[in-house]
Coordinates of C-alpha atoms and ligand atoms in Angstrom, one line a residue:
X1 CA 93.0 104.4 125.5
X2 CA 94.3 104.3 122.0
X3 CA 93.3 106.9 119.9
X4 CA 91.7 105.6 116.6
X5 CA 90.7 108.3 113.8
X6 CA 89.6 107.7 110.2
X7 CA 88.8 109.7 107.2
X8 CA 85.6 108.4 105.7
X9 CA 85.0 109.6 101.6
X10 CA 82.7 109.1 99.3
X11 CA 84.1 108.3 96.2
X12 CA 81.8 110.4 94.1
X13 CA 84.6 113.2 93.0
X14 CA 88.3 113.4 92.8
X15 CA 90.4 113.7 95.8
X16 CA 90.5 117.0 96.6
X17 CA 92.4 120.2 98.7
X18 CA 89.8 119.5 101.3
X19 CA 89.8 115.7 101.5
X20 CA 93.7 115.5 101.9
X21 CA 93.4 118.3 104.7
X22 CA 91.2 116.0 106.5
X23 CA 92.5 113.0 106.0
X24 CA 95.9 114.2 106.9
X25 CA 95.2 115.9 110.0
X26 CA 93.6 112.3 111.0
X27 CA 97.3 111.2 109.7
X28 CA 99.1 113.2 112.1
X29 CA 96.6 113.5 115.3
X30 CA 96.6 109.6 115.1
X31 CA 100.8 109.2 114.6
X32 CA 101.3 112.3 117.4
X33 CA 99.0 109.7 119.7
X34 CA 100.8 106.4 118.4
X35 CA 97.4 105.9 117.6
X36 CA 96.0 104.2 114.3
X37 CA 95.0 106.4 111.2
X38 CA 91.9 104.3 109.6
X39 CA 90.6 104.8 105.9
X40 CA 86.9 103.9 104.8
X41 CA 85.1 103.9 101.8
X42 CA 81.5 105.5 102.3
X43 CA 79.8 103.9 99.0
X44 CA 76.5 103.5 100.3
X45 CA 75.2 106.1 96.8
X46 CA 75.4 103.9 94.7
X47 CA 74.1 106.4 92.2
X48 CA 77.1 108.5 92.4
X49 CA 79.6 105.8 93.0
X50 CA 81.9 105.7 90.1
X51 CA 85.1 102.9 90.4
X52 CA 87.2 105.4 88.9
X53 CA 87.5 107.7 92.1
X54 CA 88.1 104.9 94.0
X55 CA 91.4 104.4 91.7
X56 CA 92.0 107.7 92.2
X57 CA 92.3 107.8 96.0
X58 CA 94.8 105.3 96.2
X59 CA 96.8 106.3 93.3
X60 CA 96.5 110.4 95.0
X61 CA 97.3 108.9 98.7
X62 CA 99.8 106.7 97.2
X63 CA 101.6 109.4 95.3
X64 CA 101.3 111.8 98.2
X65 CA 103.3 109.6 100.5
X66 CA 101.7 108.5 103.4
X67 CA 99.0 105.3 104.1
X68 CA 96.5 104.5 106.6
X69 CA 97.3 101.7 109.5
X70 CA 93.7 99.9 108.3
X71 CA 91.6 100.4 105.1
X72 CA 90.4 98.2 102.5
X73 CA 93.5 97.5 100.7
X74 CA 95.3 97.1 104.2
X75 CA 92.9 95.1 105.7
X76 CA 92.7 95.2 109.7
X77 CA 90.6 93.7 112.5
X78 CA 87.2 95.6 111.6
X79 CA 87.7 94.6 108.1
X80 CA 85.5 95.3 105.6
X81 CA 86.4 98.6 105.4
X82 CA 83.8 99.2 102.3
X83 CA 80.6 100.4 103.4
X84 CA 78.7 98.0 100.8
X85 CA 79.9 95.6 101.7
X86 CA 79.0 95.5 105.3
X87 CA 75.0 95.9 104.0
X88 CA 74.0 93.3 106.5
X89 CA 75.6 95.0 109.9
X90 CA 73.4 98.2 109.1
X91 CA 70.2 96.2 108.5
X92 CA 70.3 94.6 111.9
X93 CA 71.4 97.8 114.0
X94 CA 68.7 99.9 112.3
X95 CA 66.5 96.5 113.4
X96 CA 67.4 96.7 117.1
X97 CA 66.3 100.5 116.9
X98 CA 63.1 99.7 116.1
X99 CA 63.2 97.3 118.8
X100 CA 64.3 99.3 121.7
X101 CA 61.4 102.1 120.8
X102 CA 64.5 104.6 118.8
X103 CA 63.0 104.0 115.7
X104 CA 60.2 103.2 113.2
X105 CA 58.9 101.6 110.3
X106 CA 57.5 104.1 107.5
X107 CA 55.3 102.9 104.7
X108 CA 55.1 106.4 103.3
X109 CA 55.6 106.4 99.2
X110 CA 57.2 108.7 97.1
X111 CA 53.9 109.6 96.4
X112 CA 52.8 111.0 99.6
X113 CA 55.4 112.1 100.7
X114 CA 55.7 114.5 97.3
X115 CA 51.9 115.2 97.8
X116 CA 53.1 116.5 101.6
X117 CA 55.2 118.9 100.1
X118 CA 53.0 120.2 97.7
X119 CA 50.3 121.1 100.1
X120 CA 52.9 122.8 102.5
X121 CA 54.0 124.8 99.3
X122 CA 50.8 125.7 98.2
X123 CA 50.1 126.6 102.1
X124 CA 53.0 128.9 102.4
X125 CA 54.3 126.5 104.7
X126 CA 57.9 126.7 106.5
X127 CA 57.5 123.1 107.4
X128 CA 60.1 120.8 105.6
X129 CA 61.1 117.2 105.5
X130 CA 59.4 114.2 106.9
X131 CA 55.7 114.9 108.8
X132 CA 56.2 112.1 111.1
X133 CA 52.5 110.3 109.7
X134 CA 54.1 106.7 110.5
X135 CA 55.8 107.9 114.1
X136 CA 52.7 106.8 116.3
X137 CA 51.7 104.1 115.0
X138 CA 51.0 100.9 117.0
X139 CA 54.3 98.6 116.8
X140 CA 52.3 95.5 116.5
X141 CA 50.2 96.7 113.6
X142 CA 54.3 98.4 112.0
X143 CA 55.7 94.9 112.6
X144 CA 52.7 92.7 111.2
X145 CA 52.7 95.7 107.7
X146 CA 56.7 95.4 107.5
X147 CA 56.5 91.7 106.5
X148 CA 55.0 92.3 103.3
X149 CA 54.6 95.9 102.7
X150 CA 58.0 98.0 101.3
X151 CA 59.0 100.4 104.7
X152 CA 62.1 102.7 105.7
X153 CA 63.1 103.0 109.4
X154 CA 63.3 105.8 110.2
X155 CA 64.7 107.4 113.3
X156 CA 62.6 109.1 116.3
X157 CA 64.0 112.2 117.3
X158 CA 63.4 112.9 120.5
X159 CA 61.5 116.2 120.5
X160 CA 61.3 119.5 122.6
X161 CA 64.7 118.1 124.1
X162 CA 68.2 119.6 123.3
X163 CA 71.4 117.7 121.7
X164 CA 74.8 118.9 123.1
X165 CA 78.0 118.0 122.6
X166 CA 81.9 119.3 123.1
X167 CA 83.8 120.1 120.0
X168 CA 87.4 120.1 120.8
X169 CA 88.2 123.0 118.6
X170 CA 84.2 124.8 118.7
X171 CA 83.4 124.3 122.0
X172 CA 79.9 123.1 123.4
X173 CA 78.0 123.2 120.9
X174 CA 73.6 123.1 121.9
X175 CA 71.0 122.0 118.9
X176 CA 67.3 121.5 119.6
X177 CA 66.1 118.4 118.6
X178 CA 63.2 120.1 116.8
X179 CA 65.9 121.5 114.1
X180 CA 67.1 118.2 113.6
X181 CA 66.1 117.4 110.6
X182 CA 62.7 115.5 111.3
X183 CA 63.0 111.9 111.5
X184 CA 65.7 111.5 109.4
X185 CA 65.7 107.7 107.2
X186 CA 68.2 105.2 109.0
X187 CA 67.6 102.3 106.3
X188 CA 66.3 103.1 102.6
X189 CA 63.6 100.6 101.4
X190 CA 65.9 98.9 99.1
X191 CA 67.9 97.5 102.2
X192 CA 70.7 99.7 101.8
X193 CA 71.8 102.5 104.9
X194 CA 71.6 106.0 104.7
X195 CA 74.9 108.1 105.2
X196 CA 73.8 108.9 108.8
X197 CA 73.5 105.1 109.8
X198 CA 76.7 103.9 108.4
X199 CA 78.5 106.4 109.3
X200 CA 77.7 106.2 112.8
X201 CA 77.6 102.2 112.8
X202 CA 80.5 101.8 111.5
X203 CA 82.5 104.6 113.8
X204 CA 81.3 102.7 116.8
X205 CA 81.8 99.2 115.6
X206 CA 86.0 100.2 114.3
X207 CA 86.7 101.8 117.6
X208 CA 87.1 105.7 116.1
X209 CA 87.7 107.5 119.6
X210 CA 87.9 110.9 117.7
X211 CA 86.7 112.5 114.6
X212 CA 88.1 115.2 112.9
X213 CA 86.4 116.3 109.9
X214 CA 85.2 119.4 107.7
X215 CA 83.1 121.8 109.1
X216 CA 80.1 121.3 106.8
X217 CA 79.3 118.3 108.4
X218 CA 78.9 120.1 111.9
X219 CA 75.2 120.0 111.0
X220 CA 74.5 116.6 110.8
X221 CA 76.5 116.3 114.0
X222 CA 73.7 116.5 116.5
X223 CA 71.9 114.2 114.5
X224 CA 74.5 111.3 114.5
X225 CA 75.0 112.2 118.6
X226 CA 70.9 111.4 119.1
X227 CA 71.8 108.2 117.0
X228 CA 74.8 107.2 119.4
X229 CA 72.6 107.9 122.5
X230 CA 69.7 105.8 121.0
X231 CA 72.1 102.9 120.5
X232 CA 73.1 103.4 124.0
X233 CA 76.9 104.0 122.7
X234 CA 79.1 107.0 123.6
X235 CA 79.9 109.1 121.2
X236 CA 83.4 109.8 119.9
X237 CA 84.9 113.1 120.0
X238 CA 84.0 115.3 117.1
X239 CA 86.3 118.3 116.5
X240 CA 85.3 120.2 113.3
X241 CA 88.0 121.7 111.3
X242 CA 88.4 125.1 110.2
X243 CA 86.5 125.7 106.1
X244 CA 89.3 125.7 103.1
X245 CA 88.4 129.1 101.7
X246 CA 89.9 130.8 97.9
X247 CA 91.3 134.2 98.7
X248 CA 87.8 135.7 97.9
X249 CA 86.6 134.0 101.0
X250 CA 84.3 131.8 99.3
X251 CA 84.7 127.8 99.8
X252 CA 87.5 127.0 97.8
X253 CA 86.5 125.2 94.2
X254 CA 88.0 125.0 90.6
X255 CA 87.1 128.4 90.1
X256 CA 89.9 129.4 92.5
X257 CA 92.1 127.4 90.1
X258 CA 93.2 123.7 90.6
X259 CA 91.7 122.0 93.7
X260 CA 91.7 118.3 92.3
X261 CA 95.6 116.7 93.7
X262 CA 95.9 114.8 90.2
X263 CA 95.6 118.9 88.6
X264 CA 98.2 119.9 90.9
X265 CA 100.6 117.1 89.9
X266 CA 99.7 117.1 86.6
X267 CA 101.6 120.7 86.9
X268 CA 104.6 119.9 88.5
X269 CA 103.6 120.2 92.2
X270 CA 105.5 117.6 94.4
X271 CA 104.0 115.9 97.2
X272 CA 106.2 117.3 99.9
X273 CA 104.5 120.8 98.8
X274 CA 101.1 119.8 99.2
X275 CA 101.5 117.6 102.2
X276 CA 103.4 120.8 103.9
X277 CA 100.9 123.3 102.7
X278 CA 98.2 121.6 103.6
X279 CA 99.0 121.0 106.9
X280 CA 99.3 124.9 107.7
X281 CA 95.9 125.6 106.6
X282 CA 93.7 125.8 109.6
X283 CA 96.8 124.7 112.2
X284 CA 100.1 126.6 113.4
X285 CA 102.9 124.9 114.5
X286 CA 106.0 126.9 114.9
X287 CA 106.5 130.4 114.9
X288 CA 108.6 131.6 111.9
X289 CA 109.0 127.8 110.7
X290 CA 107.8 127.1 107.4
X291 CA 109.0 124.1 105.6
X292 CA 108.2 120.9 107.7
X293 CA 108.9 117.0 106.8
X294 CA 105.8 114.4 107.4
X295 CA 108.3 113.3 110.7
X296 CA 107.8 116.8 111.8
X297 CA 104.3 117.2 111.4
X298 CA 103.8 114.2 113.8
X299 CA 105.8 115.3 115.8
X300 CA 104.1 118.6 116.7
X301 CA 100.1 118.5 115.8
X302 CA 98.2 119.0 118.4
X303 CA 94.5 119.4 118.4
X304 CA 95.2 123.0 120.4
X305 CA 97.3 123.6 117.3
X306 CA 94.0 124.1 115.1
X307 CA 92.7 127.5 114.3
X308 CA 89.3 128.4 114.7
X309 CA 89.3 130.9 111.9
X310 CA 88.7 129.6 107.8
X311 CA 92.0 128.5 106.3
X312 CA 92.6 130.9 103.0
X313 CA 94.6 128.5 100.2
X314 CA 96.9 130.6 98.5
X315 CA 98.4 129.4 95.1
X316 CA 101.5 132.1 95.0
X317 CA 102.4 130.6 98.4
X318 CA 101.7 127.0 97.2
X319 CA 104.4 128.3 94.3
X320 CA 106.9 129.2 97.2
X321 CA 106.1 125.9 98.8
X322 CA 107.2 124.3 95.5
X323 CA 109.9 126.2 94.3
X324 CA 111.5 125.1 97.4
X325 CA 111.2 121.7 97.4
X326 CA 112.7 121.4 94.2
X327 CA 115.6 123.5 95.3
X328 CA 116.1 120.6 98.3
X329 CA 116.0 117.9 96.0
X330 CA 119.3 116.4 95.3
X331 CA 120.0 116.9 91.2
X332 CA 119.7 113.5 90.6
X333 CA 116.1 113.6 92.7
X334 CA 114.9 116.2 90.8
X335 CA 115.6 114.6 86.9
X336 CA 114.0 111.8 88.5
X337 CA 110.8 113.7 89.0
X338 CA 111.4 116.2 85.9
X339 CA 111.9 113.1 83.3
X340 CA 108.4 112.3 82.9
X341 CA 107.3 115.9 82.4
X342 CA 110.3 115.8 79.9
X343 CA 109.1 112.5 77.8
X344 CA 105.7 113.5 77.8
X345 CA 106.0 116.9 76.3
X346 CA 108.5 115.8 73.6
X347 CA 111.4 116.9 74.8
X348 CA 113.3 113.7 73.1
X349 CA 111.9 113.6 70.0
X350 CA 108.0 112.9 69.7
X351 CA 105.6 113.7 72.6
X352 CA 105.7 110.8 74.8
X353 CA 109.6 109.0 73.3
X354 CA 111.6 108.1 75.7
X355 CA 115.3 109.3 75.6
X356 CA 118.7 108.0 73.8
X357 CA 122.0 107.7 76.7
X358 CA 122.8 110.6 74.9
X359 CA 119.7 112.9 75.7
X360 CA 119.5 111.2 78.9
X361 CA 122.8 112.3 80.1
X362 CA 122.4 115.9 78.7
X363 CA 119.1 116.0 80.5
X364 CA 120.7 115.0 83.7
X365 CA 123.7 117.0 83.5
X366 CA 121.0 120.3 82.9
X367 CA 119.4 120.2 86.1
X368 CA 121.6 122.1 88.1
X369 CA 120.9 125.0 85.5
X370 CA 116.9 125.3 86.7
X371 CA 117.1 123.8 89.5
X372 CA 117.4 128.0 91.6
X373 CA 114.4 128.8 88.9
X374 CA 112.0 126.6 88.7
X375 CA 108.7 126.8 90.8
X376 CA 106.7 123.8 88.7
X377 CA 108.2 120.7 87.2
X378 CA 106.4 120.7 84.0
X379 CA 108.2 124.1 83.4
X380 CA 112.0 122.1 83.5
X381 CA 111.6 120.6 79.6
X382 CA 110.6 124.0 78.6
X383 CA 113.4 125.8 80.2
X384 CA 115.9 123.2 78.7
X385 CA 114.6 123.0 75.2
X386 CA 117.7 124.6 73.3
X387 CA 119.8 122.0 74.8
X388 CA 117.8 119.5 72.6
X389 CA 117.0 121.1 69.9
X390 CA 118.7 124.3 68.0
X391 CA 116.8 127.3 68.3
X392 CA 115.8 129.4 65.6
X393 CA 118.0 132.0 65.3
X394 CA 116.0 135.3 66.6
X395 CA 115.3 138.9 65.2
X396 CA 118.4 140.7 65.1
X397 CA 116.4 143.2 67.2
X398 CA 116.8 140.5 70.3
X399 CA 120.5 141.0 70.0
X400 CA 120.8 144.2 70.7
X401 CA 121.7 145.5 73.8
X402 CA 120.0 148.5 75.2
X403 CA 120.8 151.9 73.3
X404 CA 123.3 150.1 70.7
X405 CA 122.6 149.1 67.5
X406 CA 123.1 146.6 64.8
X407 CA 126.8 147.3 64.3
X408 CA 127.4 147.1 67.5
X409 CA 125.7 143.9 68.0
X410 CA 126.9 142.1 65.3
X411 CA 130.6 143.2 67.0
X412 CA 129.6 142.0 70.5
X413 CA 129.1 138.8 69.0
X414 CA 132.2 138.6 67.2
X415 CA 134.1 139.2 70.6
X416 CA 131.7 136.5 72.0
X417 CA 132.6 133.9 69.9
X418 CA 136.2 133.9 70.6
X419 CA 135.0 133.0 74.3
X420 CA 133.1 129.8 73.3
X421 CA 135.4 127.7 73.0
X422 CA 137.4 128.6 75.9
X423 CA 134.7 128.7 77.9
X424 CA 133.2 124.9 76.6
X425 CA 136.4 123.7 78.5
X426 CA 136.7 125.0 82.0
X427 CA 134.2 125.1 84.9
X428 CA 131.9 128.4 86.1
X429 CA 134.4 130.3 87.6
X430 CA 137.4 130.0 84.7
X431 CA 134.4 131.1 82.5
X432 CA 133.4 134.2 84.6
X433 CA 137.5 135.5 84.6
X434 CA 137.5 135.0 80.9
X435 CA 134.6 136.6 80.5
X436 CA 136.0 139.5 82.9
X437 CA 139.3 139.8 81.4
X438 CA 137.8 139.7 77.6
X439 CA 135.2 142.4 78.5
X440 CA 137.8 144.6 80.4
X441 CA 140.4 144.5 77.4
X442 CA 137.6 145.3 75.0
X443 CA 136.1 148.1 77.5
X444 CA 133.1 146.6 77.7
X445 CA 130.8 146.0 80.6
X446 CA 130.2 142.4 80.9
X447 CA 126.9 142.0 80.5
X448 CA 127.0 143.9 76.8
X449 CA 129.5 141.6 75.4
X450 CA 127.5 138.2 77.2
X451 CA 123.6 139.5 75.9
X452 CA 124.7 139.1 72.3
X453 CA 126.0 135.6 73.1
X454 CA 123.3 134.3 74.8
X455 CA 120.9 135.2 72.3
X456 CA 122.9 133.1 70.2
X457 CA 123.2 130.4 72.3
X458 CA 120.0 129.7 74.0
X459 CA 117.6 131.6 71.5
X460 CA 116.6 133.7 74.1
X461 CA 117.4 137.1 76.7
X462 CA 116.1 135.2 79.4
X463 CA 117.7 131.6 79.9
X464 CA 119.3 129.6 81.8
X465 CA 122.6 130.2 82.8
X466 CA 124.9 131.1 79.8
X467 CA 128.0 129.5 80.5
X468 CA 126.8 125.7 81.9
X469 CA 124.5 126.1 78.6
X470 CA 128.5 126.4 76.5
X471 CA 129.7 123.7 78.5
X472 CA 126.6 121.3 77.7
X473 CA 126.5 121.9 74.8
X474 CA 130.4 122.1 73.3
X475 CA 132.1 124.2 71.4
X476 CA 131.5 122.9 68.0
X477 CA 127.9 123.3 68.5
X478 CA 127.8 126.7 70.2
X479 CA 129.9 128.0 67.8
X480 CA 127.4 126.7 64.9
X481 CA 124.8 128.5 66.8
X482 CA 126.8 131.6 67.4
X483 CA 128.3 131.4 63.4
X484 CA 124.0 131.5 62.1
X485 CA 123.2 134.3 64.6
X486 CA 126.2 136.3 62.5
X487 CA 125.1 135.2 59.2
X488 CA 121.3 136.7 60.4
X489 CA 123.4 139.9 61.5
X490 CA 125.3 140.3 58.3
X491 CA 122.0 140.3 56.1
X492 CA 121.4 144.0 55.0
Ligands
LIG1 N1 81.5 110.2 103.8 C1 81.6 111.5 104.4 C2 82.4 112.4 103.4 O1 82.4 112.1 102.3 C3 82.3 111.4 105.7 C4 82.0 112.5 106.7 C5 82.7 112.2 108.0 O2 83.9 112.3 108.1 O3 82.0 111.8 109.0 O4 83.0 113.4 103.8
LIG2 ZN1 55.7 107.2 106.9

């Protein structure tokens, strides 16, 4: 049998931390299986439908790397893959359940339905939902009403019975039918399907053989199992993945920080983190391995690799996640995906201009100095600015080095500058011995005589590293920067 899974959103939100787990655990249970990975829109609310989070899905999935086998934009053999536009499928299968005796017409209104509900408050009631008025009535007199008076269908649960079913990760799992929720609506009165219906329709009808999916839906579970028996269809195989949790233990939402996937690579996040991240939460793989490729993933999920236990997202280890990647990425990779961040902050001139040869080629040739330090991309342009623009020079204070004072500072530098230009022209390591052999003559230790200079250089204690910085940016213009950082010095 070929395994077929699916992930199934509702494009009512942005693509989230929880979506992409579930979706890519279909990914890679599906390509461990040389099944096929299926994508679906669920549109059916068309109340909180919104076109824009439909754009968003393919531009996040897109972005993130890897693509379903079928979908809407794919096509495939059960295409459409858009729940509105399949109205006409759910119309007739919620039709042949009123036929076979699995479900019923309801003429209920809004009005008595609310009136229902208002009694049972008034009452103290713990009765909820639907009170089944329209379950016994004769079929004949249903049928004969349904031509011309508005109805639902809804679905007859079978009562004082018990729904159970095998979760691959939770095990067997019993309901009774009487905490179903109570004759749940199949088909709305305007034509259109409830979630249930479709859902379960349109599983059946593409062939899904297994579905993995957040654990919140384990409730309607028993519920879409009665609908599968009533259409006389077996069911898939439902395994319910471990909840996405903050470090609080709460479900994870913005309050934990970004959740959206367009926040996280709006901050410099690459795909490979997130894909890698997210595959460990809720699933182990290999003891004491952490970084894994997509090729890898498929390669080992298993459903037997699922944890039970809630998955805790952690942003520092996110960071990790991150800060490696970059540190893999080949220089020329990494400006690649810097440059944007770059342009759009005004690294080049104005936010968003592009840059001259010029900046471009500086730009490329700094990467190597951030690539060991950065942890997001959007920090790169910031870490390089002095490269682009000069510096102003900083408070003499900033030059000098710890129990010293301005004298000494302003002689530091002095020595410093005779290394600029020497160390413009040769690579790391003929920097480093001139640097050495300057400091020893002078009997200084190295880092007083290069904390002066790289104040002067990059406007800053804490930069990038000091001697790539000379190189990139020459002597002439180091020197200008090191000849204003005396002048600042010299002032009484
Ligand atoms: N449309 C549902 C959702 O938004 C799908 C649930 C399922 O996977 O069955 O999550
Ligand atoms: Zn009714």
């Amino acid at each position: 049998m070929e395994v077929r899974d699916r992930y199934a959103p509702s494009p009512t939100g942005l693509q989230h931390v929880g979506g992409l787990r579930t979706a890519l655990f279909n990914y890679l249970f599906a390509k461990s299986q040389n099944g096929k990975f299926i994508l679906r829109l669920e549109d059916t609310d068309r109340t909180r439908f919104d076109k824009a989070y439909v754009d968003n899905l393919y531009s996040t999935f897109e972005w993130l790397g890897f693509h379903w086998d079928e979908g809407p934009d794919t096509g495939g053999p059960y295409a459409p893959y858009v729940q509105s536009e399949r109205s006409i499928v759910y119309k007739k299968y919620a039709h042949s359940l009123v036929e076979n005796g699995a479900a019923y017409y309801c003429f209920c209104s809004a009005e008595r339905l609310d009136a229902v509900r208002r009694e049972r408050e008034a009452a103290h009631s713990s009765e909820s939902g639907y009170d089944r008025h329209c379950r016994n009535m004769a079929p004949d007199e249903a049928a004969a009403r349904a031509v011309t008076e508005p109805h639902t269908i809804r679905l007859k649960i079978p009562l004082g019975e018990k729904t159970l079913f095998n979760d691959a990760l939770l095990g067997s799992v019993e309901w009774k039918n009487d905490d179903v929720s109570p004759d749940p609506v199949l088909l709305k009165s305007d034509g259109f399907p409830t979630y249930h219906l479709a859902n379960v329709v349109d599983d059946h009808l593409m062939g899904i053989t297994h579905i993995l999916r957040a654990q919140e839906w384990l409730s309607s579970t028993p519920l879409h199992i009665i609908l599968y028996r009533a259409f006389g269809w077996e069911p898939p195989l439902f395994c319910h993945l471990p909840m996405v949790m903050g470090q609080d233990g709460k479900k994870l939402s913005k309050r934990h920080g970004a959740a959206s996937i367009d926040e996280f690579r709006k901050n410099g996040i690459l795909p490979d983190t997130l894909v890698n991240y997210v595959a460990l939460l809720g699933a182990s793989y290999e003891e004491g391995k952490e970084i894994y490729t997509l090729d890898e993933l498929c390669a080992r999920f298993s459903l037997e690799k699922l944890n039970k236990a809630p998955a805790v997202f952690d942003y520092k280890k996110l960071e990790w996640y991150n800060a490696q990647y970059i540190r893999m990425k080949t220089d020329a990779a990494l400006a690649a995906l810097a440059l944007p961040f770059a342009v759009q902050t005004g690294l080049f001139g104005a936010p968003g201009s592009q840059p001259s040869a010029k900046q471009l080629s500086l730009f490329n040739a700094a990467i190597p100095l951030v690539k060991e330090r950065a942890v997001f991309l959007c920090e790169i342009p910031e870490k390089l600015a002095y490269l682009f623009s000069e510096p102003s020079v900083p408070e003499a204070a900033e030059f000098i080095p710890k129990k010293s004072s301005l004298e000494e500072a302003r002689r530091l530098l002095s020595i410093g500058r005779e290394l600029a230009a020497p160390i413009a022209g040769t690579d790391d390591e003929g920097a480093e011995k001139l640097a050495k052999e300057k400091a020893e003559k002078e009997g200084l230790k190295l880092v007083e005589l290069l904390t002066p200079l790289r104040v002067a250089v990059t406007g800053s204690r804490v930069s990038p590293p000091l001697f790539g910085s000379i190189r990139l940016l020459g002597a002439e213009s180091s020197l200008t920067r090191i000849d204003r950082a005396l002048e600042k010095l010299n002032l009484p």
